[in-house]
Short mmCIF file of C-alpha atoms and ligand atoms in Angstrom, two decimals:
data_model
loop_
_atom_site.label_atom_id
_atom_site.label_comp_id
_atom_site.label_asym_id
_atom_site.label_seq_id
_atom_site.Cartn_x
_atom_site.Cartn_y
_atom_site.Cartn_z
CA UNK A 1 -19.45 -8.19 7.27
CA UNK A 2 -16.47 -7.56 9.58
CA UNK A 3 -13.61 -8.61 7.38
CA UNK A 4 -9.80 -8.68 7.43
CA UNK A 5 -8.05 -7.74 4.20
CA UNK A 6 -4.37 -8.68 4.08
CA UNK A 7 -2.31 -6.80 1.53
CA UNK A 8 -4.90 -4.01 1.48
CA UNK A 9 -2.28 -1.38 0.64
CA UNK A 10 -1.18 -3.21 -2.52
CA UNK A 11 -2.28 -2.79 -6.13
CA UNK A 12 -5.22 -5.21 -6.14
CA UNK A 13 -5.75 -4.80 -2.38
CA UNK A 14 -6.56 -1.09 -2.65
CA UNK A 15 -9.23 -1.78 -5.24
CA UNK A 16 -10.67 -4.61 -3.11
CA UNK A 17 -10.69 -2.26 -0.14
CA UNK A 18 -12.64 0.35 -2.12
CA UNK A 19 -15.15 -2.28 -3.24
CA UNK A 20 -15.58 -3.61 0.31
CA UNK A 21 -16.25 -0.10 1.63
CA UNK A 22 -18.63 0.69 -1.22
CA UNK A 23 -20.59 -2.42 -0.28
CA UNK A 24 -20.80 -1.43 3.37
CA UNK A 25 -18.34 -3.85 4.95
CA UNK A 26 -16.34 -3.12 8.10
CA UNK A 27 -12.68 -3.60 7.17
CA UNK A 28 -9.39 -4.09 8.95
CA UNK A 29 -6.24 -4.06 6.77
CA UNK A 30 -3.10 -6.02 7.65
CA UNK A 31 -0.16 -4.97 5.52
CA UNK A 32 3.60 -4.96 6.08
CA UNK A 33 4.17 -2.20 3.47
CA UNK A 34 7.14 -4.23 2.27
CA UNK A 35 9.89 -2.04 0.95
CA UNK A 36 10.33 -3.81 -2.40
CA UNK A 37 6.73 -2.84 -3.20
CA UNK A 38 6.05 0.37 -1.28
CA UNK A 39 9.52 1.89 -1.00
CA UNK A 40 9.59 3.96 2.17
CA UNK A 41 6.25 5.59 1.48
CA UNK A 42 3.81 5.55 4.40
CA UNK A 43 0.24 4.40 3.82
CA UNK A 44 -2.81 5.89 5.45
CA UNK A 45 -6.00 3.85 5.44
CA UNK A 46 -9.23 5.56 4.37
CA UNK A 47 -11.41 6.90 7.21
CA UNK A 48 -13.18 4.16 9.18
CA UNK A 49 -10.71 1.42 8.20
CA UNK A 50 -8.64 -0.20 10.96
CA UNK A 51 -4.99 -0.79 10.05
CA UNK A 52 -2.45 -3.19 11.55
CA UNK A 53 1.00 -2.46 10.13
CA UNK A 54 2.49 -5.91 10.32
CA UNK A 55 3.63 -8.99 8.50
CA UNK A 56 1.33 -11.92 7.89
CA UNK A 57 4.15 -14.19 9.13
CA UNK A 58 3.97 -12.51 12.54
CA UNK A 59 1.42 -14.47 14.64
CA UNK A 60 0.99 -11.63 17.15
CA UNK A 61 0.16 -9.11 14.39
CA UNK A 62 -2.18 -11.64 12.79
CA UNK A 63 -4.02 -12.22 16.09
CA UNK A 64 -4.45 -8.47 16.57
CA UNK A 65 -5.77 -8.04 13.03
CA UNK A 66 -8.15 -11.02 13.28
CA UNK A 67 -9.75 -9.84 16.51
CA UNK A 68 -13.52 -9.51 16.03
CA UNK A 69 -13.47 -10.44 12.31
CA UNK A 70 -15.88 -12.80 10.51
CA UNK A 71 -14.00 -13.39 7.27
CA UNK A 72 -10.57 -12.96 5.69
CA UNK A 73 -9.49 -11.90 2.22
CA UNK A 74 -5.85 -12.91 1.91
CA UNK A 75 -4.04 -10.89 -0.74
CA UNK A 76 -0.71 -10.20 0.98
CA UNK A 77 1.99 -11.92 -1.08
CA UNK A 78 5.23 -11.56 -2.93
CA UNK A 79 4.10 -11.33 -6.56
CA UNK A 80 5.62 -11.50 -10.04
CA UNK A 81 7.70 -14.08 -11.83
CA UNK A 82 10.79 -13.53 -9.68
CA UNK A 83 14.20 -12.52 -10.90
CA UNK A 84 16.13 -15.75 -10.34
CA UNK A 85 16.41 -18.78 -8.10
CA UNK A 86 17.69 -16.53 -5.31
CA UNK A 87 14.05 -15.41 -4.92
CA UNK A 88 12.89 -18.89 -3.86
CA UNK A 89 13.25 -18.46 -0.08
CA UNK A 90 11.35 -15.16 -0.13
CA UNK A 91 8.44 -16.65 -2.10
CA UNK A 92 8.29 -19.65 0.24
CA UNK A 93 8.51 -17.50 3.34
CA UNK A 94 6.25 -14.60 2.33
CA UNK A 95 3.58 -16.69 0.63
CA UNK A 96 3.67 -20.20 2.11
CA UNK A 97 4.71 -19.47 5.69
CA UNK A 98 2.58 -16.32 5.71
CA UNK A 99 -0.52 -18.28 4.71
CA UNK A 100 0.21 -21.02 7.25
CA UNK A 101 0.53 -18.49 10.08
CA UNK A 102 -2.69 -16.76 8.99
CA UNK A 103 -4.65 -20.03 8.82
CA UNK A 104 -3.46 -21.07 12.28
CA UNK A 105 -4.58 -17.66 13.57
CA UNK A 106 -7.99 -18.06 11.88
CA UNK A 107 -8.43 -21.42 13.58
CA UNK A 108 -7.59 -19.83 16.99
CA UNK A 109 -10.03 -16.98 16.33
CA UNK A 110 -12.67 -19.40 14.96
CA UNK A 111 -13.04 -17.52 11.68
CA UNK A 112 -14.40 -19.86 9.04
CA UNK A 113 -14.49 -17.88 5.82
CA UNK A 114 -11.49 -17.31 3.56
CA UNK A 115 -11.00 -15.78 0.13
CA UNK A 116 -7.51 -16.45 -1.19
CA UNK A 117 -5.80 -14.54 -3.99
CA UNK A 118 -4.43 -17.27 -6.24
CA UNK A 119 -3.33 -17.13 -9.84
CA UNK A 120 -3.74 -18.61 -13.29
CA UNK A 121 -0.04 -19.50 -13.16
CA UNK A 122 -1.02 -22.57 -11.11
CA UNK A 123 -1.94 -24.22 -14.44
CA UNK A 124 1.55 -23.99 -15.95
CA UNK A 125 1.34 -24.11 -19.74
CA UNK A 126 -2.42 -24.54 -19.48
CA UNK A 127 -4.36 -26.60 -21.97
CA UNK A 128 -3.28 -27.42 -25.50
CA UNK A 129 -5.21 -29.02 -28.32
CA UNK A 130 -3.31 -31.36 -30.64
CA UNK A 131 -4.81 -32.01 -34.10
CA UNK A 132 -4.04 -35.72 -33.57
CA UNK A 133 -4.28 -36.32 -29.81
CA UNK A 134 -6.97 -33.81 -28.82
CA UNK A 135 -6.75 -31.90 -25.48
CA UNK A 136 -3.33 -32.43 -23.84
CA UNK A 137 -1.13 -30.79 -21.21
CA UNK A 138 1.60 -29.05 -23.25
CA UNK A 139 5.15 -30.21 -22.59
CA UNK A 140 7.43 -27.63 -20.93
CA UNK A 141 9.34 -25.36 -23.30
CA UNK A 142 13.07 -26.03 -23.13
CA UNK A 143 15.81 -23.43 -23.43
CA UNK A 144 17.06 -24.92 -26.70
CA UNK A 145 13.68 -24.61 -28.41
CA UNK A 146 13.15 -21.07 -27.10
CA UNK A 147 16.62 -19.99 -28.24
CA UNK A 148 15.77 -21.36 -31.70
CA UNK A 149 12.61 -19.23 -31.76
CA UNK A 150 10.29 -22.22 -31.32
CA UNK A 151 7.87 -20.61 -28.92
CA UNK A 152 4.76 -22.76 -29.30
CA UNK A 153 4.78 -25.65 -26.78
CA UNK A 154 4.64 -29.05 -28.49
CA UNK A 155 2.26 -31.96 -28.02
CA UNK A 156 3.88 -34.21 -25.37
CA UNK A 157 3.05 -37.27 -27.52
CA UNK A 158 3.90 -36.31 -31.12
CA UNK A 159 5.63 -32.92 -30.88
CA UNK A 160 3.12 -31.09 -33.12
CA UNK A 161 2.62 -27.41 -32.12
CA UNK A 162 -0.61 -27.10 -30.13
CA UNK A 163 -3.63 -24.86 -30.43
CA UNK A 164 -4.72 -23.22 -27.15
CA UNK A 165 -7.70 -24.35 -25.10
CA UNK A 166 -9.48 -22.47 -22.31
CA UNK A 167 -8.39 -23.74 -18.89
CA UNK A 168 -11.16 -24.69 -16.47
CA UNK A 169 -10.75 -24.99 -12.72
CA UNK A 170 -10.57 -28.77 -12.92
CA UNK A 171 -7.39 -28.70 -15.04
CA UNK A 172 -4.30 -30.26 -13.44
CA UNK A 173 -2.10 -27.91 -11.44
CA UNK A 174 1.39 -27.61 -12.88
CA UNK A 175 3.37 -24.71 -11.37
CA UNK A 176 6.42 -23.78 -13.44
CA UNK A 177 8.10 -21.09 -11.30
CA UNK A 178 8.61 -20.06 -7.68
CA UNK A 179 5.60 -17.76 -7.54
CA UNK A 180 3.33 -20.37 -9.12
CA UNK A 181 4.59 -23.02 -6.69
CA UNK A 182 3.88 -20.76 -3.73
CA UNK A 183 0.31 -20.12 -4.99
CA UNK A 184 -0.34 -23.87 -5.31
CA UNK A 185 1.04 -24.36 -1.80
CA UNK A 186 -1.24 -21.61 -0.46
CA UNK A 187 -4.26 -23.30 -2.02
CA UNK A 188 -3.31 -26.67 -0.52
CA UNK A 189 -2.69 -25.23 2.95
CA UNK A 190 -6.05 -23.49 2.78
CA UNK A 191 -7.79 -26.72 1.70
CA UNK A 192 -6.16 -28.57 4.62
CA UNK A 193 -7.31 -25.86 7.00
CA UNK A 194 -10.85 -26.01 5.58
CA UNK A 195 -11.03 -29.78 6.02
CA UNK A 196 -9.92 -29.67 9.65
CA UNK A 197 -11.90 -26.61 10.73
CA UNK A 198 -14.99 -26.87 8.50
CA UNK A 199 -14.11 -23.48 7.01
CA UNK A 200 -14.81 -22.33 3.45
CA UNK A 201 -12.23 -21.27 0.86
CA UNK A 202 -12.69 -19.43 -2.40
CA UNK A 203 -9.39 -19.53 -4.32
CA UNK A 204 -9.49 -16.73 -6.87
CA UNK A 205 -7.19 -17.62 -9.75
CA UNK A 206 -6.54 -14.17 -11.16
CA UNK A 207 -5.51 -13.74 -14.74
CA UNK A 208 -3.28 -10.82 -15.86
CA UNK A 209 -4.61 -7.95 -13.79
CA UNK A 210 -4.12 -4.40 -15.03
CA UNK A 211 -5.43 -0.94 -14.22
CA UNK A 212 -4.78 2.20 -12.19
CA UNK A 213 -2.15 1.82 -9.48
CA UNK A 214 -0.24 -1.02 -11.19
CA UNK A 215 3.26 -1.38 -9.74
CA UNK A 216 5.81 0.12 -12.14
CA UNK A 217 9.54 0.07 -12.62
CA UNK A 218 10.20 -3.01 -10.51
CA UNK A 219 11.33 -6.44 -11.72
CA UNK A 220 7.94 -7.67 -10.51
CA UNK A 221 5.83 -5.31 -12.65
CA UNK A 222 3.29 -6.80 -15.06
CA UNK A 223 3.73 -6.35 -18.79
CA UNK A 224 1.07 -3.64 -19.19
CA UNK A 225 2.89 -1.47 -16.61
CA UNK A 226 6.27 -2.13 -18.27
CA UNK A 227 4.91 -1.09 -21.67
CA UNK A 228 3.24 2.01 -20.20
CA UNK A 229 6.54 3.09 -18.58
CA UNK A 230 8.43 2.64 -21.87
CA UNK A 231 5.85 4.58 -23.87
CA UNK A 232 5.83 7.37 -21.31
CA UNK A 233 9.55 7.79 -22.02
CA UNK A 234 8.87 7.82 -25.77
CA UNK A 235 10.32 4.31 -26.21
CA UNK A 236 8.68 1.40 -28.06
CA UNK A 237 7.31 -1.46 -25.94
CA UNK A 238 9.74 -4.41 -26.04
CA UNK A 239 7.63 -7.46 -26.86
CA UNK A 240 9.20 -10.83 -25.97
CA UNK A 241 9.05 -13.98 -28.11
CA UNK A 242 7.10 -13.22 -31.30
CA UNK A 243 4.29 -11.34 -29.56
CA UNK A 244 1.85 -14.17 -30.25
CA UNK A 245 1.66 -15.35 -26.61
CA UNK A 246 -1.92 -15.08 -25.36
CA UNK A 247 -3.11 -13.74 -22.02
CA UNK A 248 -6.43 -12.62 -20.61
CA UNK A 249 -6.03 -9.04 -19.40
CA UNK A 250 -8.64 -8.41 -16.74
CA UNK A 251 -9.27 -4.99 -15.20
CA UNK A 252 -8.45 -4.56 -11.52
CA UNK A 253 -11.92 -3.18 -10.68
CA UNK A 254 -13.50 -6.31 -12.16
CA UNK A 255 -11.08 -8.44 -10.14
CA UNK A 256 -11.98 -6.53 -6.97
CA UNK A 257 -15.69 -7.06 -7.62
CA UNK A 258 -15.14 -10.80 -8.13
CA UNK A 259 -13.11 -11.04 -4.91
CA UNK A 260 -15.73 -9.29 -2.81
CA UNK A 261 -18.54 -11.33 -4.42
CA UNK A 262 -16.69 -14.50 -3.34
CA UNK A 263 -16.43 -13.20 0.21
CA UNK A 264 -20.13 -12.40 0.33
CA UNK A 265 -21.48 -15.49 -1.43
CA UNK A 266 -19.14 -18.44 -0.96
CA UNK A 267 -19.57 -20.00 2.49
CA UNK A 268 -19.22 -23.77 2.07
CA UNK A 269 -16.36 -26.00 0.98
CA UNK A 270 -13.29 -25.33 -1.13
CA UNK A 271 -13.88 -23.82 -4.55
CA UNK A 272 -11.51 -22.38 -7.13
CA UNK A 273 -12.65 -19.63 -9.49
CA UNK A 274 -10.82 -18.48 -12.61
CA UNK A 275 -10.96 -14.70 -12.85
CA UNK A 276 -10.52 -13.54 -16.43
CA UNK A 277 -12.36 -11.24 -18.84
CA UNK A 278 -13.11 -14.20 -21.12
CA UNK A 279 -11.47 -12.49 -24.11
CA UNK A 280 -7.84 -13.52 -24.61
CA UNK A 281 -5.44 -11.14 -26.42
CA UNK A 282 -1.90 -11.57 -27.62
CA UNK A 283 0.83 -9.59 -25.86
CA UNK A 284 1.60 -8.05 -29.26
CA UNK A 285 -2.02 -6.86 -29.59
CA UNK A 286 -1.94 -5.37 -26.11
CA UNK A 287 1.33 -3.55 -26.85
CA UNK A 288 -0.17 -2.12 -30.05
CA UNK A 289 -3.35 -1.00 -28.26
CA UNK A 290 -1.33 0.81 -25.59
CA UNK A 291 1.03 2.38 -28.14
CA UNK A 292 -1.96 3.72 -30.07
CA UNK A 293 -3.70 4.98 -26.92
CA UNK A 294 -0.51 6.77 -25.83
CA UNK A 295 0.34 7.97 -29.36
CA UNK A 296 3.76 6.36 -28.93
CA UNK A 297 6.13 4.39 -31.18
CA UNK A 298 5.03 1.00 -32.50
CA UNK A 299 6.02 -2.05 -30.41
CA UNK A 300 9.28 -3.88 -31.17
CA UNK A 301 9.36 -7.68 -31.40
CA UNK A 302 12.59 -8.67 -29.62
CA UNK A 303 12.59 -12.48 -29.78
CA UNK A 304 13.84 -12.41 -26.15
CA UNK A 305 12.29 -14.92 -23.81
CA UNK A 306 12.12 -15.73 -20.10
CA UNK A 307 12.55 -19.37 -19.21
CA UNK A 308 9.81 -19.28 -16.51
CA UNK A 309 7.20 -17.79 -18.85
CA UNK A 310 4.31 -19.84 -20.11
CA UNK A 311 3.29 -19.37 -23.74
CA UNK A 312 -0.49 -19.08 -23.62
CA UNK A 313 -2.67 -19.07 -20.58
CA UNK A 314 -6.31 -18.28 -21.02
CA UNK A 315 -9.12 -18.91 -18.61
CA UNK A 316 -12.61 -20.22 -18.78
CA UNK A 317 -14.22 -17.99 -16.16
CA UNK A 318 -17.76 -19.29 -16.63
CA UNK A 319 -17.90 -20.79 -13.11
CA UNK A 320 -17.46 -17.33 -11.62
CA UNK A 321 -20.26 -16.00 -13.79
CA UNK A 322 -22.61 -18.88 -13.03
CA UNK A 323 -22.02 -19.28 -9.30
CA UNK A 324 -21.16 -15.78 -8.11
CA UNK A 325 -23.13 -13.88 -10.78
CA UNK A 326 -20.11 -11.80 -11.69
CA UNK A 327 -19.66 -10.02 -15.01
CA UNK A 328 -16.59 -8.09 -16.19
CA UNK A 329 -17.57 -4.49 -16.80
CA UNK A 330 -14.43 -2.82 -18.19
CA UNK A 331 -13.89 -3.37 -21.91
CA UNK A 332 -10.30 -3.96 -23.04
CA UNK A 333 -10.11 -0.81 -25.21
CA UNK A 334 -11.55 1.41 -22.47
CA UNK A 335 -9.21 -0.14 -19.90
CA UNK A 336 -6.17 0.52 -22.10
CA UNK A 337 -7.33 4.13 -22.66
CA UNK A 338 -7.61 4.56 -18.89
CA UNK A 339 -4.07 3.17 -18.38
CA UNK A 340 -2.77 5.53 -21.05
CA UNK A 341 -4.56 8.51 -19.51
CA UNK A 342 -2.99 7.82 -16.10
CA UNK A 343 0.49 7.06 -17.41
C1 LIG B 401 1.12 -12.45 -14.62
C2 LIG B 401 1.45 -11.91 -13.26
C3 LIG B 401 1.36 -13.01 -12.26
C4 LIG B 401 0.01 -13.64 -12.36
C5 LIG B 401 -0.25 -14.14 -13.77
C6 LIG B 401 -1.65 -14.70 -13.90
C7 LIG B 401 2.95 -10.02 -13.08
C8 LIG B 401 4.38 -9.58 -13.06
N1 LIG B 401 2.76 -11.33 -13.24
O1 LIG B 401 2.14 -13.35 -15.05
O2 LIG B 401 1.56 -12.46 -10.96
O3 LIG B 401 -0.07 -14.69 -11.47
O4 LIG B 401 -0.12 -13.07 -14.66
O5 LIG B 401 -1.88 -15.19 -15.17
O6 LIG B 401 2.04 -9.26 -12.97
N2 LIG B 401 6.53 -9.60 -21.65
C9 LIG B 401 6.98 -8.85 -22.72
N3 LIG B 401 7.78 -7.78 -22.48
C10 LIG B 401 8.14 -7.40 -21.21
C11 LIG B 401 7.66 -8.16 -20.12
C12 LIG B 401 6.85 -9.25 -20.38
O7 LIG B 401 6.70 -9.15 -23.89
O8 LIG B 401 8.87 -6.39 -21.07
C13 LIG B 401 5.66 -10.77 -21.94
C14 LIG B 401 6.11 -12.02 -21.21
O9 LIG B 401 7.05 -12.72 -21.95
C15 LIG B 401 4.80 -12.77 -21.08
C16 LIG B 401 3.74 -11.68 -21.01
O10 LIG B 401 4.36 -10.49 -21.44
O11 LIG B 401 4.57 -13.57 -22.21
C17 LIG B 401 3.16 -11.46 -19.66
O12 LIG B 401 4.19 -11.25 -18.72
P1 LIG B 401 3.90 -10.71 -17.24
O13 LIG B 401 3.17 -9.45 -17.25
O14 LIG B 401 5.18 -10.77 -16.49
O15 LIG B 401 2.84 -11.72 -16.69
P2 LIG B 401 2.66 -13.29 -16.54
O16 LIG B 401 3.96 -14.01 -16.59
O17 LIG B 401 1.59 -13.68 -17.51
#
């Protein structure tokens, strides 16, 4: 397929690009090489790949990149949790406006197939299970509770600490930070576009993606990259809260395979897909696995917290398996060894 990949020079984008090429697709990359991600480093596309160096908010660049394409994989975005409220305009502009400009361009170019990089953060605190009230949406964690070391979100009805449930795609959306809000907005813009143009959208709700090429040493780096950097300097990983927060760490090559499968197979309607390995781990467990793999000092539990963080967020990715016939291939231990080896 002749496809446009936005954000193809980024961490996940480069793996998606490799997967697209391996599967014989004809690819054009649109990427702004934004300085907060790429520094001033140039980027050269692999042989045979067209490259438009431009911003997804720039309609002229978008039109050039869309010329002759049949589908779009939209990964270009400002990522991470954000540093503070001063980040809001950049999330709204880079992610929301960028997606709106791209969708308008797709309508002009009559391209009907979109895969959108979304995120598990759209679910907020995810799903909790109360011993009394059953499955419930956990109440937000307030600063006072976090400062007192009460990390588990309570039942919104009776206040009992909740057990975690696996979040399915039909769970309510509940974005709790700027990045999450921008991902929800992107999904809604895409759904509006699909309704008016008859296009198809696969919204890939990525879990915590890790693997070779992870961004490091920026405020937007994921926890696995932060721990790897610390261990490389001989320092213990600093684990926030009590280390019991659960995530699903999914390898970037598995994420790339899921993304390309969606582009190849999903061609009707709007569908969200959770993209997780299916095996949740605690952040403390992940820190310990990396420390062992890198023969570094044991992790330190700091009790620090970030107000925008969710406690547990773990996906039910069975829809992706059933409908797109995707299977994760990289085992957690092997993935951590690979991270350690490339640190
Ligand atoms: C991550 C992604 C987000 C994605 C989401 C999907 C990043 C920066 N964020 O968010 O883009 O949409 O997964 O589920 O990649 N922590 C520590 N020590 C640290 C830093 C973090 O213990 O030094 C803890 C945090 O408190 C948190 C966990 O690690 O509980 C994960 O943090 P982070 O890697 O920033 O990812 P998410 O917030 O889960």
